[in-house]
CSV table of C-alpha atoms and ligand atoms in Angstrom, one decimal:
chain,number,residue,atom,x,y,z
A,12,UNK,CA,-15.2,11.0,32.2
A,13,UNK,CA,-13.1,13.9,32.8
A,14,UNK,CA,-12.3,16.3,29.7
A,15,UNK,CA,-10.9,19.5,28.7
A,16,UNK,CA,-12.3,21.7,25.6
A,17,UNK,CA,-9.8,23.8,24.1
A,18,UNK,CA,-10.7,25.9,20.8
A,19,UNK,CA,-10.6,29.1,18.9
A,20,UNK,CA,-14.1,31.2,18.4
A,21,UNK,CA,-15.7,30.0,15.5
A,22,UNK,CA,-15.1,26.6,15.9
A,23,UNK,CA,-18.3,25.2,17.0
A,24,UNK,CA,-16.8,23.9,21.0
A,25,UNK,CA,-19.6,25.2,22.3
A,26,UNK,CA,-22.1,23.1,20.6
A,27,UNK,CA,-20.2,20.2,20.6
A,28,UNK,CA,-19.5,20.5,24.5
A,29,UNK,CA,-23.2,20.8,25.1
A,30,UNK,CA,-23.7,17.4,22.7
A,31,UNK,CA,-20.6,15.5,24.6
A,32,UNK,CA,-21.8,16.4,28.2
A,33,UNK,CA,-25.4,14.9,27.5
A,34,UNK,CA,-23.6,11.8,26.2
A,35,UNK,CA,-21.8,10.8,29.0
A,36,UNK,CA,-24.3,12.7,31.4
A,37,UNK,CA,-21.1,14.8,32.9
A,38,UNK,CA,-21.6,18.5,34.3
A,39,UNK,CA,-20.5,21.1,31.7
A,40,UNK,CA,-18.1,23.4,33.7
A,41,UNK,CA,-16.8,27.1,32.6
A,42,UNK,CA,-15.2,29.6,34.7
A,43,UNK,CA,-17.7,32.2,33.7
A,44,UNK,CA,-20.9,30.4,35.0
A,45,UNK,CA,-18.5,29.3,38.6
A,46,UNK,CA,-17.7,32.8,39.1
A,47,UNK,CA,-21.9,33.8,38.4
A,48,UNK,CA,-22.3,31.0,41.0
A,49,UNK,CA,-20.1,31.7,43.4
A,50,UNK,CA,-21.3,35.1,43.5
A,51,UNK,CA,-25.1,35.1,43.5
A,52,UNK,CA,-24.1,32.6,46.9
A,53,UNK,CA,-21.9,35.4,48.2
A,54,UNK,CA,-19.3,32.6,49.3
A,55,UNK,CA,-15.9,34.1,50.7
A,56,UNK,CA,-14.5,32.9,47.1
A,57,UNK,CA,-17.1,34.9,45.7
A,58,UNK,CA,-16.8,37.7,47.4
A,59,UNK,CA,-12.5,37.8,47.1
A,60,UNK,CA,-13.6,37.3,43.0
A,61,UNK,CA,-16.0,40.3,42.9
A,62,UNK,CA,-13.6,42.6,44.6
A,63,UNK,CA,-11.3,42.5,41.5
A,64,UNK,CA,-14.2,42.6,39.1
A,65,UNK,CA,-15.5,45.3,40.5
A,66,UNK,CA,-11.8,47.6,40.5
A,67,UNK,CA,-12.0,46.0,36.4
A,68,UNK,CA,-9.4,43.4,37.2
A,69,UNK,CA,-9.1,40.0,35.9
A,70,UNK,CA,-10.2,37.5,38.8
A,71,UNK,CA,-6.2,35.8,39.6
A,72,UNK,CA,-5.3,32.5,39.3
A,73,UNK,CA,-5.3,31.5,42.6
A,74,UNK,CA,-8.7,32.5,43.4
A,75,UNK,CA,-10.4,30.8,40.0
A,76,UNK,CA,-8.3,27.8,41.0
A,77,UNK,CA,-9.5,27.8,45.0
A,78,UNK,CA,-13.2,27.6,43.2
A,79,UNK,CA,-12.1,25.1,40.3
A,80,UNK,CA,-10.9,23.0,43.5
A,81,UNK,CA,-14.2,23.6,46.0
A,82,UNK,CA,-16.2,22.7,42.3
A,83,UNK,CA,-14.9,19.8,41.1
A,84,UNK,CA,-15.3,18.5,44.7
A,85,UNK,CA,-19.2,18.7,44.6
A,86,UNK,CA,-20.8,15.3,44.9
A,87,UNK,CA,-22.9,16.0,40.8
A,88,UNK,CA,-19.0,16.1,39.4
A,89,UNK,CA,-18.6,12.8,41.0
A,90,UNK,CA,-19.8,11.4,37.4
A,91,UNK,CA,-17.3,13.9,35.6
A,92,UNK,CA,-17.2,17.1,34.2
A,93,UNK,CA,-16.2,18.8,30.9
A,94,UNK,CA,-13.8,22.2,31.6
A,95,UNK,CA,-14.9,24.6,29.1
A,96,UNK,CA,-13.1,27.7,28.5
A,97,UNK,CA,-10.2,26.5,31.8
A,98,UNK,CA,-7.4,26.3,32.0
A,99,UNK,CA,-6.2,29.0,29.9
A,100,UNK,CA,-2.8,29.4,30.8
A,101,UNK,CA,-0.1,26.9,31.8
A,102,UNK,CA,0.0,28.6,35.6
A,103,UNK,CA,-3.6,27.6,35.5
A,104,UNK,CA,-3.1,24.2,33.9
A,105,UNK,CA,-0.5,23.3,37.0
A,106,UNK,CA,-2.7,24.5,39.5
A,107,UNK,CA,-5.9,22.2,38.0
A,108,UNK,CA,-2.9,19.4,37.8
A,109,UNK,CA,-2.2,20.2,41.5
A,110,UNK,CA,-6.3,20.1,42.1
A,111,UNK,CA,-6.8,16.8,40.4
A,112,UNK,CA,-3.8,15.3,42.3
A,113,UNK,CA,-5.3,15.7,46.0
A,114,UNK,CA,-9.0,15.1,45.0
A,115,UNK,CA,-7.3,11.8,43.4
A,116,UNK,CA,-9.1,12.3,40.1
A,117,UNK,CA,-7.8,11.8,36.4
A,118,UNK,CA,-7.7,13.7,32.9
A,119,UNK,CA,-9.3,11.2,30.8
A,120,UNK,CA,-8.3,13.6,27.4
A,121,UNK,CA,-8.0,17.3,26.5
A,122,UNK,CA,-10.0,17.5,23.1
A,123,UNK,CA,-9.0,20.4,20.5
A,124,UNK,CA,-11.1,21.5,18.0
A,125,UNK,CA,-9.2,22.7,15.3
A,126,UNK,CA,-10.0,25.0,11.9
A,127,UNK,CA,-8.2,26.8,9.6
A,128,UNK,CA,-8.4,30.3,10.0
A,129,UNK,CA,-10.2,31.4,6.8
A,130,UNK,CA,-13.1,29.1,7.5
A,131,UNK,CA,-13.2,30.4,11.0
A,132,UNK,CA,-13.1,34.4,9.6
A,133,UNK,CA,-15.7,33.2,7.2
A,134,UNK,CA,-17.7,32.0,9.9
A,135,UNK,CA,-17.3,34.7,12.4
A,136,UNK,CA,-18.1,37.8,9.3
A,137,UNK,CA,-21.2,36.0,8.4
A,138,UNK,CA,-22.6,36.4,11.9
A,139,UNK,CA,-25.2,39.1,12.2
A,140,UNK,CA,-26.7,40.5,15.2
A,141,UNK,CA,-30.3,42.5,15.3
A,142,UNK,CA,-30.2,45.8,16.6
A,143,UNK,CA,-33.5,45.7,18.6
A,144,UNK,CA,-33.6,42.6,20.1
A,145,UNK,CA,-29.7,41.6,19.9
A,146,UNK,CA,-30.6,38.1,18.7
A,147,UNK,CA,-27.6,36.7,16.5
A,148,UNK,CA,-28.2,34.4,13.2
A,149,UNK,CA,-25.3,33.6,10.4
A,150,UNK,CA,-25.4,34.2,6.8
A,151,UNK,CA,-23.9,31.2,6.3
A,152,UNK,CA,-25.6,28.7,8.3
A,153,UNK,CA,-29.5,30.4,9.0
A,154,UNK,CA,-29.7,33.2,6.7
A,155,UNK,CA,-32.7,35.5,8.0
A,156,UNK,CA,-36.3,34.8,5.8
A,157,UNK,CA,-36.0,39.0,4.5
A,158,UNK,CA,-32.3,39.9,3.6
A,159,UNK,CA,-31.0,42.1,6.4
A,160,UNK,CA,-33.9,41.8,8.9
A,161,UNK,CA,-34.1,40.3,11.9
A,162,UNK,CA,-36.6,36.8,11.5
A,163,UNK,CA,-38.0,37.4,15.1
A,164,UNK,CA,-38.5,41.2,15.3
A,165,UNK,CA,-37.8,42.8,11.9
A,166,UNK,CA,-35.5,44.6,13.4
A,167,UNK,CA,-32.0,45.8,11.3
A,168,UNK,CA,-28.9,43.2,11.0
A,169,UNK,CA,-25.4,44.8,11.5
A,170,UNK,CA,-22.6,43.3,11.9
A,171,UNK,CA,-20.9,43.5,15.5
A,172,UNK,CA,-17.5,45.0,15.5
A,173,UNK,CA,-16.2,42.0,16.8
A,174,UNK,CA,-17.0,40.1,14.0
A,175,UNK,CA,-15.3,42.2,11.0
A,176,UNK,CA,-12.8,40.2,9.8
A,177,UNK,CA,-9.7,42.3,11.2
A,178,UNK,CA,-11.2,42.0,14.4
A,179,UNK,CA,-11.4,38.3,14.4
A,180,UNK,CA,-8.0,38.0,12.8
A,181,UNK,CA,-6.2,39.5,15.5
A,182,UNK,CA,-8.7,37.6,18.4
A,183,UNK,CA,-7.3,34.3,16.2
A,184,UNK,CA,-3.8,35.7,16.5
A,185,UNK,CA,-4.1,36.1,20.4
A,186,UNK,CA,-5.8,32.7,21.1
A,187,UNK,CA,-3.1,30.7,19.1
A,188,UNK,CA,-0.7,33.2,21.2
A,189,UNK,CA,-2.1,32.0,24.0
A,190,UNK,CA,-3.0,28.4,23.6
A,191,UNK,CA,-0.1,27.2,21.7
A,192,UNK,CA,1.9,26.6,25.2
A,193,UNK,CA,-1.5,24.2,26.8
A,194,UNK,CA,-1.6,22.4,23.5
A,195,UNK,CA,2.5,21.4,24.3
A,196,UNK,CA,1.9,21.0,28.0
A,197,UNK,CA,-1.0,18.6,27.1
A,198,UNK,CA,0.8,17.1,24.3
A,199,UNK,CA,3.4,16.0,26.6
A,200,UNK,CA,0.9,14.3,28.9
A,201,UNK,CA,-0.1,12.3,25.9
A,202,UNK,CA,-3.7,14.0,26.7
A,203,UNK,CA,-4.6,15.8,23.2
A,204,UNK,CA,-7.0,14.6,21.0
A,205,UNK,CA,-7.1,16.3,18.1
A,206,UNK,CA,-10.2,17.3,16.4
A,207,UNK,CA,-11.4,18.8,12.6
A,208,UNK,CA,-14.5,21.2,13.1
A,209,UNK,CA,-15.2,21.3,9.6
A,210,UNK,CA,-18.2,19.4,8.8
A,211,UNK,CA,-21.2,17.8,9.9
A,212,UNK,CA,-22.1,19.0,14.1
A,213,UNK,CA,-23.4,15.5,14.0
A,214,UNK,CA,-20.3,13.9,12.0
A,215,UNK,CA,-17.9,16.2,14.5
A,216,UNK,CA,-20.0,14.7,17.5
A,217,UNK,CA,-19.1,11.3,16.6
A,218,UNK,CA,-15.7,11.5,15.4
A,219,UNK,CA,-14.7,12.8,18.9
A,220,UNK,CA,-16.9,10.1,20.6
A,221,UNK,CA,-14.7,8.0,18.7
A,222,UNK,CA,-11.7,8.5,19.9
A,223,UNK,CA,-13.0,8.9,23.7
A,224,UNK,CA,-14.0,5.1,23.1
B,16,ZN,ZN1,-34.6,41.1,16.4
């Protein structure tokens, strides 16, 4: 099984990657942790990677695809893999199309988890975050036991800056700015499987198990 997550903040992807990678036993793959890997190994990919990081420069294209490629060639993604968070742009998308074309391996679906944006700004302006021990609970979903203190320390709740509701309006505005184009390019590869995130994690979990069937 070889997927593709694609979804705005606040949507839950994250959970429901972790729950559909231990369903079909398939590696859960982001950029993020590849580049940490890749790294801490000090491999020449690694090293090319930390050179822009280190002069504050996105990490380009082809580099994050030379590492998607030497990756998704490791004998543990021989059972599949679950792209979290890649590709992000259509470049990107055409170079992991290239990829999956000489290692002969197959897309079996790119799932999007969609919401409508007020439930998402809902669920992003109820998050809190403790000041002492930066732990992060949601009004909505695990208020703390004391209003405005943190369950595990006491410490104060605040709300990050990230999470104020202009903030994550304009973060919504520049992911659908963004994504719109992979959702057509996918869409045209009769790939997308489209997917509510309102509800149930367990109810979600299924629904897109569903459809993979
Ligand atoms: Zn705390």
């Amino acid at each position: 099984m070889r997927l593709i997550f694609i979804g705005p903040p606040g949507v839950g992807k994250g959970t429901q990657a972790t729950l559909i990678k231990d369903h079909f036993d398939i590696l859960h793959l982001s950029t993020g942790d590849i580049l940490r890997e890749e790294i801490a190994q000090q491999s020449t990919v690694g090293i090319k990677a930390k050179s822009f990081m280190d002069r504050g420069y996105l990490v380009p294209d082809n580099i994050l695809l030379e590492m998607m490629e030497k990756r998704l060639q490791q004998p543990d993604s021989e059972n599949g893999y679950l792209l979290d968070g890649f590709p992000r742009t259509i470049p990107q998308a055409e170079g992991l199309d290239d990829i999956l074309e000489r290692t002969n391996q197959v897309l079996d679906a790119v799932v999007s988890i969609e919401l409508d944006t007020d439930t998402i700004v809902k669920r992003l302006s109820s998050r809190r975050s403790c000041k002492q021990c930066d732990s992060i609970t949601n009004l909505l979903f695990n208020p703390p036991k004391t209003e405005g203190r943190c369950d595990i320390c006491s410490g104060e709740l605040v709300q990050r800056s990230d999470d104020k509701d202009e903030v994550v309006l304009n973060r919504l505005t520049v992911y659908n700015e963004q994504t719109a184009p992979l959702l057509d390019y996918y869409t045209n590869k009769g790939l997308i499987i489209t997917i509510d995130g309102q509800g149930d994690i367990a109810v979600i979990k299924n629904n897109i198990l569903e459809v993979l069937a």
